[in-house]
Amino acid sequence: MPRLFAIFALLFGAALPASAKDVHDTVSTFLLDNGMEVVVIEDHRAPAVVHMVWYRAGSSDEPRGSSGIAHFLEHLMFKGTTTREAGEFGRIVAANGGRDNAFTSFDYTGYFQRVAADRLGLMMEMEADRMVNLQLTPEDILTEREVIIEERNQRVENDPGALFREQRRAAQYLNHPYGVPIIGWRHEMEELDMDDAMAFYDRFYAPNNAILIVAGDVTADEVRVLAQEHYGPLPANPDLTPRMRADEPPQLAERRMVFEDPRVAQPYVMRTYLAPERDPGEQEKAAALTLLAEVLGGGQTSVLTRKLQFETQQAVYTSAFYSGTSLDDTNFGLIIVPSEGIDLPAAEAALDQAVAEFLDEGVDAAQLERIKFQLRAQQIYARDNADRLARRYGRALTAGLTVADVQAWPDILQAVTEEDILAAAREVFDRKNAVTGYLTGPSTPEVTQ
Amino acid sequence: MKAFLLTISLAVAALPAWAEIKIQEVTSPNGFEAWLVQEPSIPFVSLELRFRGGASLDAPGKRGATNLMVGLLEEGSGDLDARGFAEATEALAARFDYDVGDDAVAVSASFLTENRDEAVALLRESLVNPRFDEDAVERVRAQVLTGIRQDAKDPDTIVGAQFDALVFGDHPYGTAYEGTLDSVAGLTRDDLIAAHRGVMARDRVYIAAAGDISADELGALIDTLLSDLPETGLKQPADIAVETTAGVTVVPFDTPQSVAVFGHVGLERDHPDFFTAFVMNQALGGGGFEARLMNEVREKRGLTYGIYSYLVPKDHAHLLMGRVASANDRIAETIEVVSDEWRKMATEGVTEDELARVKTYLTGAYPLRFDGNGPIARILVGMQMDDLSPDYVVTRNAKVEAVTLEDVQRVATELLQPEALRFVVVGQPEGLEDTPSQ
């Protein structure tokens, strides 16, 4: 497959959230007295572990006007504490042959280290330390703020596709903070300060707002002992309140946008709809949407690929994407990259026609069976990667789901029928909830020499 | 005939106690050699194939032929057209990935134990009997052309392409393996057939597997998969000596952040000083916040989100390179800091403390790479291409430990050449003079 495919897969990440039934035997979960949730995934093939702490705090939990503070704090967590110098955390991990990093999203912030199994206690000791003892200097703030602005330059400002997706997301949400970029709006990032960082830290970084996930060559009992020793003594935050985000009002009007940038070489159309997410105990609709995305856009035999790339040849690339693991309403998206000579309105019309035909024709039974078999196979492949499994649990638990929900998910996916998929499609494809975006070069061609 | 076996059992002597990684050297009945780590606890296998030469074997005037050919391997073969092949692959839940690079075509496959024979038969057709149907060729060609147009406006790609053109000139390394709009438009079905025959040959294939399969089973599998490929193919390209001069090459591009690639000549993978250079580079610009470039450019000055340097031992050339991005009004300062650090390490080498930290990191991190069937198979096939023996996984950390402060000082002085350090910058950099490279 040529590179274009890989590029888009990377950008839009419409991967199937697979799960692994056989893996369930290896997963244990318990709660510390201070409210810290613990998940242990055993994999004894190699004497390594990944140690992760996930906070139920992401960019969508930020105070209005301080966009980017969740991610900025994630960077600052690698500075000093009352017991350790700036950078010492990373130095100790490296000196033990480990790797560490962190990530921020809308619903969570996570920190991880991958080390030899016998270093787990040391990692816990250090992670517990920075959960409560962070100590920042004014220089940390000034220098690291430059770093996150360069990060924004690299990820967003230098990439018209990223700018387009940022604008698209802002248009998708009329009121909910999912419309604000994780990395922050540049003008607000420039103003972030020590008080913003420490306020977010004090509010959200506490054991009763954290999930510990350990995956690898370790038993649940060993983790319990170590976790009680290192995280057990930390006090819960008594002022922690349930996560309240502003709800979306009814969306009554489709939003349409054209983003022009001279750096765009290949125009395309992206349409997203507001879509329901997986809810605890109620994952059926999300499962149907997950399969809908696969049926429409999951690879070479999918409906959009067949109709638009193979049959009419109006597109060089098409995709459908949906990620149901989200605390609040998520998106279902469609993309068409038109063939040469097809303009964006014609491409959009072709996309709409293909979807309309699909709703008429229904789901190909053989395709659905192949998708379900692949999902079952993923339960085998998934066992090869304990890190990925750990992340799946982290994303789900910070999106309000339970371990039981994660473990029920594969069976719920298998139970989805053609009728479920078509019903979900009819419900989600409502243009009043949609943003339709064109990414294109300037309408007036630049004068060339 | 029973597969011939030579098993090397290794207890990797790393910092933490480490598990045994048993690498079996398998010779198939038809004489293919492969490395295997048998790990039966999960019922699937990861298989890695490499065909040495890759896109550098493109015939004159046919730039992009290998890339397009590889893109078509999964677009119809044997009795199946593109959709038929995709349906069959999905029905088996097999995962086939075909990739191309300057020095190799890479095929990565994972398949379930329960339908292994069917998966291998399907994979074989894609390697041995690709159809290159006209409609598939046109469809994939359009995708490749789209990618080329995007690359032409992507600062990250432009900077790499400009650097390659500067140092490699008209060697195959000097141009993008995707080809140009013109060269790809001109490729014919015959060109693809010739590329397939010339690149995917038995005399240049490297094989590794990890997972739920025995040595005998692997031997038979390989024979099924590869025996019908041609015995030999195209001649490998010539080596090229890298020569650069200090200075900056600016490629104007209207974007807020300048992207820079920098470098000069490096060391061959089999050079006796390669390990020392590898250790030195880890202290200079290897991963992590410990490295000097990251510390000086990001941690102290906030000039970038990330900066790295790396040795690039290709089959026919070797480089020491680096990469960084800073806002247009700050890239000049970044380049100054990088040049200073280059000079400083060339003169003073590294400190005892740095060397000790780099060693503990490298030796401790090495065994953590062997995490899963896919990664293990990839490491094994890479070792073969680098002409290493299976016991390298044991001796590697000892080689790291053996590097002395004096070694690093000597190699730093020889390898780091501030007078040859060339920067290529794409963006609208402020305060940077373009200095001709010759």
Tab-separated table of C-alpha atoms in Angstrom, chain B residues 1-377:
chain	number	residue	atom	x	y	z
B	1	MET	CA	14.735	-33.509	4.722
B	2	LYS	CA	14.938	-32.282	8.236
B	3	ALA	CA	15.784	-28.657	8.744
B	4	PHE	CA	19.321	-28.196	9.931
B	5	LEU	CA	19.476	-26.547	13.306
B	6	LEU	CA	22.028	-24.656	15.232
B	7	THR	CA	20.683	-23.305	18.464
B	8	ILE	CA	22.380	-20.606	20.406
B	9	SER	CA	21.024	-20.118	23.882
B	10	LEU	CA	21.694	-16.821	25.418
B	11	ALA	CA	21.251	-15.368	28.798
B	12	VAL	CA	21.528	-11.696	28.038
B	13	ALA	CA	23.925	-10.222	30.523
B	14	ALA	CA	22.182	-6.963	31.117
B	15	LEU	CA	21.928	-4.748	34.121
B	16	PRO	CA	18.719	-6.387	35.331
B	17	ALA	CA	18.592	-10.154	35.360
B	18	TRP	CA	17.251	-11.083	31.987
B	19	ALA	CA	15.431	-13.977	30.425
B	20	GLU	CA	16.887	-16.340	27.955
B	21	ILE	CA	16.453	-15.405	24.339
B	22	LYS	CA	16.997	-18.557	22.344
B	23	ILE	CA	17.903	-17.792	18.778
B	24	GLN	CA	17.788	-20.819	16.502
B	25	GLU	CA	19.589	-20.703	13.176
B	26	VAL	CA	17.426	-22.598	10.754
B	27	THR	CA	18.444	-23.843	7.315
B	28	SER	CA	15.449	-24.842	5.234
B	29	PRO	CA	15.468	-27.990	3.050
B	30	ASN	CA	15.982	-25.744	0.005
B	31	GLY	CA	18.883	-23.941	1.650
B	32	PHE	CA	17.351	-20.679	2.925
B	33	GLU	CA	18.798	-19.483	6.180
B	34	ALA	CA	16.602	-17.956	8.866
B	35	TRP	CA	16.712	-17.024	12.532
B	36	LEU	CA	13.947	-18.034	14.868
B	37	VAL	CA	12.857	-17.347	18.416
B	38	GLN	CA	10.221	-19.958	19.204
B	39	GLU	CA	7.676	-18.657	21.714
B	40	PRO	CA	4.547	-20.806	21.746
B	41	SER	CA	2.452	-19.067	24.401
B	42	ILE	CA	0.428	-16.961	21.938
B	43	PRO	CA	-0.875	-18.765	18.841
B	44	PHE	CA	0.554	-16.597	16.068
B	45	VAL	CA	3.846	-15.954	14.277
B	46	SER	CA	5.577	-12.756	13.199
B	47	LEU	CA	7.723	-13.124	10.088
B	48	GLU	CA	10.148	-10.531	8.725
B	49	LEU	CA	11.717	-10.602	5.261
B	50	ARG	CA	14.227	-8.148	3.834
B	51	PHE	CA	15.377	-7.970	0.234
B	52	ARG	CA	18.648	-6.061	0.182
B	53	GLY	CA	18.907	-3.319	-2.379
B	54	GLY	CA	15.405	-1.923	-2.225
B	55	ALA	CA	14.679	1.255	-4.110
B	56	SER	CA	18.363	1.864	-4.868
B	57	LEU	CA	18.014	-0.781	-7.569
B	58	ASP	CA	15.689	1.400	-9.667
B	59	ALA	CA	16.835	1.271	-13.296
B	60	PRO	CA	18.122	4.532	-14.864
B	61	GLY	CA	15.184	6.776	-15.739
B	62	LYS	CA	12.788	4.554	-13.781
B	63	ARG	CA	12.916	6.268	-10.399
B	64	GLY	CA	9.960	5.138	-8.326
B	65	ALA	CA	9.617	1.741	-10.026
B	66	THR	CA	10.486	-0.282	-6.925
B	67	ASN	CA	8.203	1.829	-4.745
B	68	LEU	CA	5.261	1.451	-7.117
B	69	MET	CA	5.995	-2.250	-7.538
B	70	VAL	CA	5.960	-2.819	-3.774
B	71	GLY	CA	2.732	-0.821	-3.463
B	72	LEU	CA	1.149	-3.272	-5.905
B	73	LEU	CA	2.170	-6.541	-4.238
B	74	GLU	CA	-1.067	-6.582	-2.228
B	75	GLU	CA	-3.164	-5.325	-5.142
B	76	GLY	CA	-3.771	-8.621	-6.864
B	77	SER	CA	-1.786	-11.819	-7.366
B	78	GLY	CA	-2.336	-15.307	-8.741
B	79	ASP	CA	-6.055	-15.958	-9.132
B	80	LEU	CA	-7.075	-12.973	-7.042
B	81	ASP	CA	-7.558	-9.355	-8.057
B	82	ALA	CA	-6.962	-6.543	-5.563
B	83	ARG	CA	-10.276	-6.928	-3.798
B	84	GLY	CA	-10.062	-10.699	-3.826
B	85	PHE	CA	-6.660	-10.537	-2.196
B	86	ALA	CA	-7.852	-8.079	0.441
B	87	GLU	CA	-10.926	-10.201	1.201
B	88	ALA	CA	-8.819	-13.325	1.563
B	89	THR	CA	-6.380	-11.551	3.874
B	90	GLU	CA	-9.195	-10.220	6.044
B	91	ALA	CA	-10.921	-13.586	6.153
B	92	LEU	CA	-7.732	-15.059	7.660
B	93	ALA	CA	-7.125	-12.049	9.929
B	94	ALA	CA	-3.566	-12.112	8.609
B	95	ARG	CA	-1.512	-8.934	8.631
B	96	PHE	CA	0.761	-8.279	5.678
B	97	ASP	CA	2.794	-5.133	5.344
B	98	TYR	CA	5.021	-4.290	2.378
B	99	ASP	CA	7.475	-1.453	2.688
B	100	VAL	CA	10.340	0.018	0.736
B	101	GLY	CA	13.479	1.930	1.657
B	102	ASP	CA	16.798	2.976	0.174
B	103	ASP	CA	18.495	-0.295	1.097
B	104	ALA	CA	15.751	-2.904	1.323
B	105	VAL	CA	12.253	-4.003	0.563
B	106	ALA	CA	10.677	-5.097	3.837
B	107	VAL	CA	7.834	-7.578	4.193
B	108	SER	CA	6.297	-7.939	7.653
B	109	ALA	CA	3.659	-10.573	8.267
B	110	SER	CA	1.754	-11.886	11.256
B	111	PHE	CA	-0.621	-14.810	10.971
B	112	LEU	CA	-2.569	-17.089	13.277
B	113	THR	CA	-1.476	-20.644	13.985
B	114	GLU	CA	-4.984	-21.883	13.199
B	115	ASN	CA	-4.800	-20.840	9.539
B	116	ARG	CA	-1.076	-20.535	8.965
B	117	ASP	CA	-0.927	-22.615	5.767
B	118	GLU	CA	-3.616	-20.562	4.042
B	119	ALA	CA	-1.977	-17.317	5.126
B	120	VAL	CA	1.415	-18.426	3.830
B	121	ALA	CA	-0.096	-19.505	0.513
B	122	LEU	CA	-1.685	-16.086	0.146
B	123	LEU	CA	1.512	-14.248	1.098
B	124	ARG	CA	3.469	-16.388	-1.356
B	125	GLU	CA	1.222	-15.331	-4.238
B	126	SER	CA	1.819	-11.673	-3.433
B	127	LEU	CA	5.595	-12.145	-3.400
B	128	VAL	CA	5.934	-14.545	-6.326
B	129	ASN	CA	2.931	-13.870	-8.590
B	130	PRO	CA	1.849	-10.245	-8.375
B	131	ARG	CA	-0.472	-9.429	-11.295
B	132	PHE	CA	0.144	-5.715	-11.841
B	133	ASP	CA	-3.358	-5.418	-13.309
B	134	GLU	CA	-3.792	-2.228	-15.285
B	135	ASP	CA	-6.581	-0.821	-13.114
B	136	ALA	CA	-4.596	-1.513	-9.954
B	137	VAL	CA	-1.481	0.086	-11.429
B	138	GLU	CA	-3.397	3.253	-12.299
B	139	ARG	CA	-5.111	3.400	-8.919
B	140	VAL	CA	-1.901	3.006	-6.930
B	141	ARG	CA	0.013	5.285	-9.301
B	142	ALA	CA	-2.533	8.033	-8.559
B	143	GLN	CA	-1.966	7.503	-4.836
B	144	VAL	CA	1.794	7.678	-5.237
B	145	LEU	CA	1.502	10.880	-7.285
B	146	THR	CA	-0.681	12.385	-4.572
B	147	GLY	CA	1.991	11.526	-2.024
B	148	ILE	CA	4.688	13.152	-4.159
B	149	ARG	CA	2.639	16.349	-4.477
B	150	GLN	CA	2.142	16.428	-0.704
B	151	ASP	CA	5.843	15.851	-0.072
B	152	ALA	CA	6.680	18.843	-2.235
B	153	LYS	CA	4.846	21.099	0.238
B	154	ASP	CA	5.830	19.419	3.479
B	155	PRO	CA	8.793	21.121	5.199
B	156	ASP	CA	9.824	17.904	6.954
B	157	THR	CA	10.090	16.075	3.658
B	158	ILE	CA	11.608	18.974	1.735
B	159	VAL	CA	14.451	19.331	4.217
B	160	GLY	CA	15.378	15.650	4.026
B	161	ALA	CA	15.207	15.636	0.245
B	162	GLN	CA	17.387	18.735	-0.032
B	163	PHE	CA	19.970	17.309	2.340
B	164	ASP	CA	20.075	14.018	0.416
B	165	ALA	CA	20.441	15.833	-2.898
B	166	LEU	CA	23.283	17.885	-1.481
B	167	VAL	CA	25.329	15.001	-0.085
B	168	PHE	CA	24.475	12.183	-2.486
B	169	GLY	CA	24.100	13.992	-5.804
B	170	ASP	CA	23.222	11.550	-8.576
B	171	HIS	CA	23.670	8.395	-6.477
B	172	PRO	CA	20.283	6.709	-5.926
B	173	TYR	CA	20.354	7.991	-2.336
B	174	GLY	CA	20.260	11.539	-3.723
B	175	THR	CA	16.634	11.405	-4.885
B	176	ALA	CA	13.390	10.308	-3.243
B	177	TYR	CA	12.575	6.646	-3.838
B	178	GLU	CA	8.981	7.590	-4.617
B	179	GLY	CA	10.279	9.125	-7.845
B	180	THR	CA	9.118	12.365	-9.444
B	181	LEU	CA	5.760	13.255	-10.975
B	182	ASP	CA	7.329	12.715	-14.393
B	183	SER	CA	9.200	9.514	-13.670
B	184	VAL	CA	6.213	7.861	-11.978
B	185	ALA	CA	3.868	8.966	-14.756
B	186	GLY	CA	6.203	7.281	-17.239
B	187	LEU	CA	6.431	3.877	-15.537
B	188	THR	CA	4.985	0.980	-17.520
B	189	ARG	CA	3.778	-2.449	-16.458
B	190	ASP	CA	6.983	-3.873	-17.924
B	191	ASP	CA	9.018	-1.590	-15.668
B	192	LEU	CA	7.182	-2.996	-12.662
B	193	ILE	CA	7.723	-6.577	-13.771
B	194	ALA	CA	11.421	-5.837	-14.258
B	195	ALA	CA	11.658	-4.192	-10.836
B	196	HIS	CA	9.939	-7.159	-9.241
B	197	ARG	CA	12.279	-9.639	-10.896
B	198	GLY	CA	15.351	-7.542	-10.128
B	199	VAL	CA	14.628	-6.726	-6.499
B	200	MET	CA	12.803	-9.724	-5.027
B	201	ALA	CA	15.479	-12.352	-5.573
B	202	ARG	CA	16.576	-15.322	-3.477
B	203	ASP	CA	20.227	-14.302	-3.228
B	204	ARG	CA	19.444	-11.157	-1.232
B	205	VAL	CA	16.702	-12.205	1.149
B	206	TYR	CA	17.035	-12.182	4.949
B	207	ILE	CA	14.520	-14.030	7.106
B	208	ALA	CA	13.550	-13.989	10.780
B	209	ALA	CA	10.551	-15.278	12.698
B	210	ALA	CA	9.285	-15.185	16.258
B	211	GLY	CA	6.304	-16.859	17.825
B	212	ASP	CA	4.383	-20.099	17.700
B	213	ILE	CA	6.327	-22.126	15.141
B	214	SER	CA	9.007	-24.837	15.269
B	215	ALA	CA	12.232	-24.811	13.283
B	216	ASP	CA	11.014	-27.603	10.991
B	217	GLU	CA	7.754	-25.833	10.356
B	218	LEU	CA	9.572	-22.595	9.627
B	219	GLY	CA	11.933	-24.318	7.177
B	220	ALA	CA	8.998	-25.736	5.222
B	221	LEU	CA	7.154	-22.432	5.351
B	222	ILE	CA	10.101	-20.527	3.899
B	223	ASP	CA	10.532	-22.998	1.069
B	224	THR	CA	6.871	-22.628	0.171
B	225	LEU	CA	7.116	-18.877	0.355
B	226	LEU	CA	10.339	-18.119	-1.483
B	227	SER	CA	11.551	-21.061	-3.583
B	228	ASP	CA	9.914	-19.794	-6.756
B	229	LEU	CA	11.563	-16.396	-6.686
B	230	PRO	CA	14.395	-15.816	-9.177
B	231	GLU	CA	17.820	-16.947	-7.993
B	232	THR	CA	19.450	-13.563	-8.529
B	233	GLY	CA	18.579	-10.021	-9.475
B	234	LEU	CA	20.021	-6.594	-10.089
B	235	LYS	CA	23.522	-5.568	-9.110
B	236	GLN	CA	23.790	-3.491	-5.932
B	237	PRO	CA	24.738	0.177	-6.437
B	238	ALA	CA	28.216	1.563	-5.807
B	239	ASP	CA	29.389	3.110	-2.558
B	240	ILE	CA	29.529	6.876	-2.326
B	241	ALA	CA	31.831	9.023	-0.204
B	242	VAL	CA	30.106	11.851	1.637
B	243	GLU	CA	31.762	15.254	1.493
B	244	THR	CA	30.329	18.386	3.032
B	245	THR	CA	31.487	21.858	3.995
B	246	ALA	CA	30.469	23.882	7.016
B	247	GLY	CA	27.608	26.294	6.475
B	248	VAL	CA	23.909	26.720	5.950
B	249	THR	CA	21.790	25.974	2.896
B	250	VAL	CA	18.485	27.835	3.112
B	251	VAL	CA	15.442	26.579	1.222
B	252	PRO	CA	12.812	29.331	1.377
B	253	PHE	CA	9.349	28.055	2.312
B	254	ASP	CA	6.553	30.092	3.808
B	255	THR	CA	5.892	28.428	7.165
B	256	PRO	CA	6.258	29.706	10.756
B	257	GLN	CA	8.755	27.148	12.027
B	258	SER	CA	12.034	26.384	10.286
B	259	VAL	CA	13.055	22.748	10.053
B	260	ALA	CA	16.765	21.921	9.951
B	261	VAL	CA	18.685	18.778	9.096
B	262	PHE	CA	22.420	18.767	9.694
B	263	GLY	CA	25.304	16.373	9.346
B	264	HIS	CA	28.473	15.174	7.742
B	265	VAL	CA	30.285	11.892	7.140
B	266	GLY	CA	29.810	9.162	9.795
B	267	LEU	CA	31.076	5.615	10.309
B	268	GLU	CA	30.366	2.257	8.663
B	269	ARG	CA	28.356	-0.226	10.721
B	270	ASP	CA	31.313	-2.645	10.736
B	271	HIS	CA	33.959	-0.023	11.566
B	272	PRO	CA	35.895	-0.977	14.729
B	273	ASP	CA	34.985	2.406	16.247
B	274	PHE	CA	31.273	2.158	15.503
B	275	PHE	CA	30.391	1.233	19.078
B	276	THR	CA	32.406	4.050	20.511
B	277	ALA	CA	30.736	6.439	18.081
B	278	PHE	CA	27.341	5.071	19.066
B	279	VAL	CA	28.084	5.676	22.757
B	280	MET	CA	29.446	9.153	21.989
B	281	ASN	CA	26.350	10.059	19.996
B	282	GLN	CA	24.087	8.945	22.797
B	283	ALA	CA	25.745	11.605	24.953
B	284	LEU	CA	25.603	14.185	22.147
B	285	GLY	CA	22.098	13.821	20.765
B	286	GLY	CA	20.637	10.398	21.471
B	287	GLY	CA	17.130	10.022	22.847
B	288	GLY	CA	16.139	11.471	26.182
B	289	PHE	CA	16.735	14.695	28.058
B	290	GLU	CA	20.196	13.566	29.147
B	291	ALA	CA	21.824	14.294	25.821
B	292	ARG	CA	23.750	17.539	25.443
B	293	LEU	CA	21.824	18.842	22.426
B	294	MET	CA	18.466	18.283	24.136
B	295	ASN	CA	19.760	19.810	27.333
B	296	GLU	CA	21.295	22.900	25.732
B	297	VAL	CA	18.716	23.599	23.027
B	298	ARG	CA	15.481	22.565	24.719
B	299	GLU	CA	15.948	22.340	28.482
B	300	LYS	CA	18.109	25.423	28.968
B	301	ARG	CA	16.878	27.690	26.174
B	302	GLY	CA	13.446	26.430	25.161
B	303	LEU	CA	14.417	26.735	21.490
B	304	THR	CA	12.730	23.555	20.292
B	305	TYR	CA	10.401	20.713	21.162
B	306	GLY	CA	12.967	18.098	20.202
B	307	ILE	CA	16.491	17.719	18.848
B	308	TYR	CA	18.291	14.503	18.007
B	309	SER	CA	21.471	13.301	16.364
B	310	TYR	CA	22.010	9.819	14.977
B	311	LEU	CA	24.481	7.674	13.081
B	312	VAL	CA	23.184	6.649	9.670
B	313	PRO	CA	25.092	3.588	8.472
B	314	LYS	CA	23.528	2.886	5.093
B	315	ASP	CA	24.719	0.090	2.825
B	316	HIS	CA	26.673	2.418	0.534
B	317	ALA	CA	27.334	5.554	2.582
B	318	HIS	CA	27.550	6.603	6.186
B	319	LEU	CA	26.556	9.813	7.916
B	320	LEU	CA	26.255	11.428	11.292
B	321	MET	CA	23.074	13.493	11.154
B	322	GLY	CA	20.718	15.506	13.294
B	323	ARG	CA	17.349	17.207	13.138
B	324	VAL	CA	15.704	20.144	14.881
B	325	ALA	CA	12.876	22.647	14.363
B	326	SER	CA	12.622	26.179	15.803
B	327	ALA	CA	10.509	29.234	15.047
B	328	ASN	CA	11.841	31.297	12.139
B	329	ASP	CA	13.191	33.991	14.471
B	330	ARG	CA	14.972	31.463	16.718
B	331	ILE	CA	16.500	28.910	14.361
B	332	ALA	CA	19.688	30.983	13.942
B	333	GLU	CA	20.338	30.724	17.675
B	334	THR	CA	19.609	27.002	17.620
B	335	ILE	CA	22.162	26.475	14.862
B	336	GLU	CA	24.734	28.437	16.808
B	337	VAL	CA	24.191	26.303	19.896
B	338	VAL	CA	24.402	23.069	17.900
B	339	SER	CA	27.639	24.180	16.225
B	340	ASP	CA	29.114	25.108	19.608
B	341	GLU	CA	28.212	21.730	21.088
B	342	TRP	CA	29.710	19.984	18.072
B	343	ARG	CA	32.980	21.858	18.583
B	344	LYS	CA	32.938	21.344	22.322
B	345	MET	CA	32.539	17.595	22.162
B	346	ALA	CA	35.114	17.339	19.364
B	347	THR	CA	37.663	19.063	21.586
B	348	GLU	CA	36.759	17.815	25.038
B	349	GLY	CA	34.949	14.526	24.505
B	350	VAL	CA	32.492	13.520	27.213
B	351	THR	CA	32.808	13.515	30.984
B	352	GLU	CA	33.295	10.405	33.066
B	353	ASP	CA	29.851	10.900	34.558
B	354	GLU	CA	28.217	11.204	31.126
B	355	LEU	CA	29.914	8.074	29.907
B	356	ALA	CA	28.784	6.118	32.955
B	357	ARG	CA	25.189	7.307	32.577
B	358	VAL	CA	25.096	6.532	28.862
B	359	LYS	CA	26.406	3.047	29.493
B	360	THR	CA	23.873	2.201	32.190
B	361	TYR	CA	21.101	3.519	29.989
B	362	LEU	CA	22.173	1.666	26.846
B	363	THR	CA	22.842	-1.638	28.586
B	364	GLY	CA	19.659	-1.492	30.635
B	365	ALA	CA	17.438	-0.471	27.736
B	366	TYR	CA	18.709	-3.091	25.312
B	367	PRO	CA	16.833	-6.117	26.697
B	368	LEU	CA	13.630	-4.061	26.908
B	369	ARG	CA	13.595	-3.956	23.113
B	370	PHE	CA	12.777	-7.660	22.903
B	371	ASP	CA	9.137	-7.142	23.789
B	372	GLY	CA	6.843	-9.173	21.614
B	373	ASN	CA	7.011	-11.358	18.539
B	374	GLY	CA	7.035	-8.521	16.017
B	375	PRO	CA	9.856	-6.529	17.667
B	376	ILE	CA	11.955	-9.682	18.165
B	377	ALA	CA	11.605	-10.725	14.527
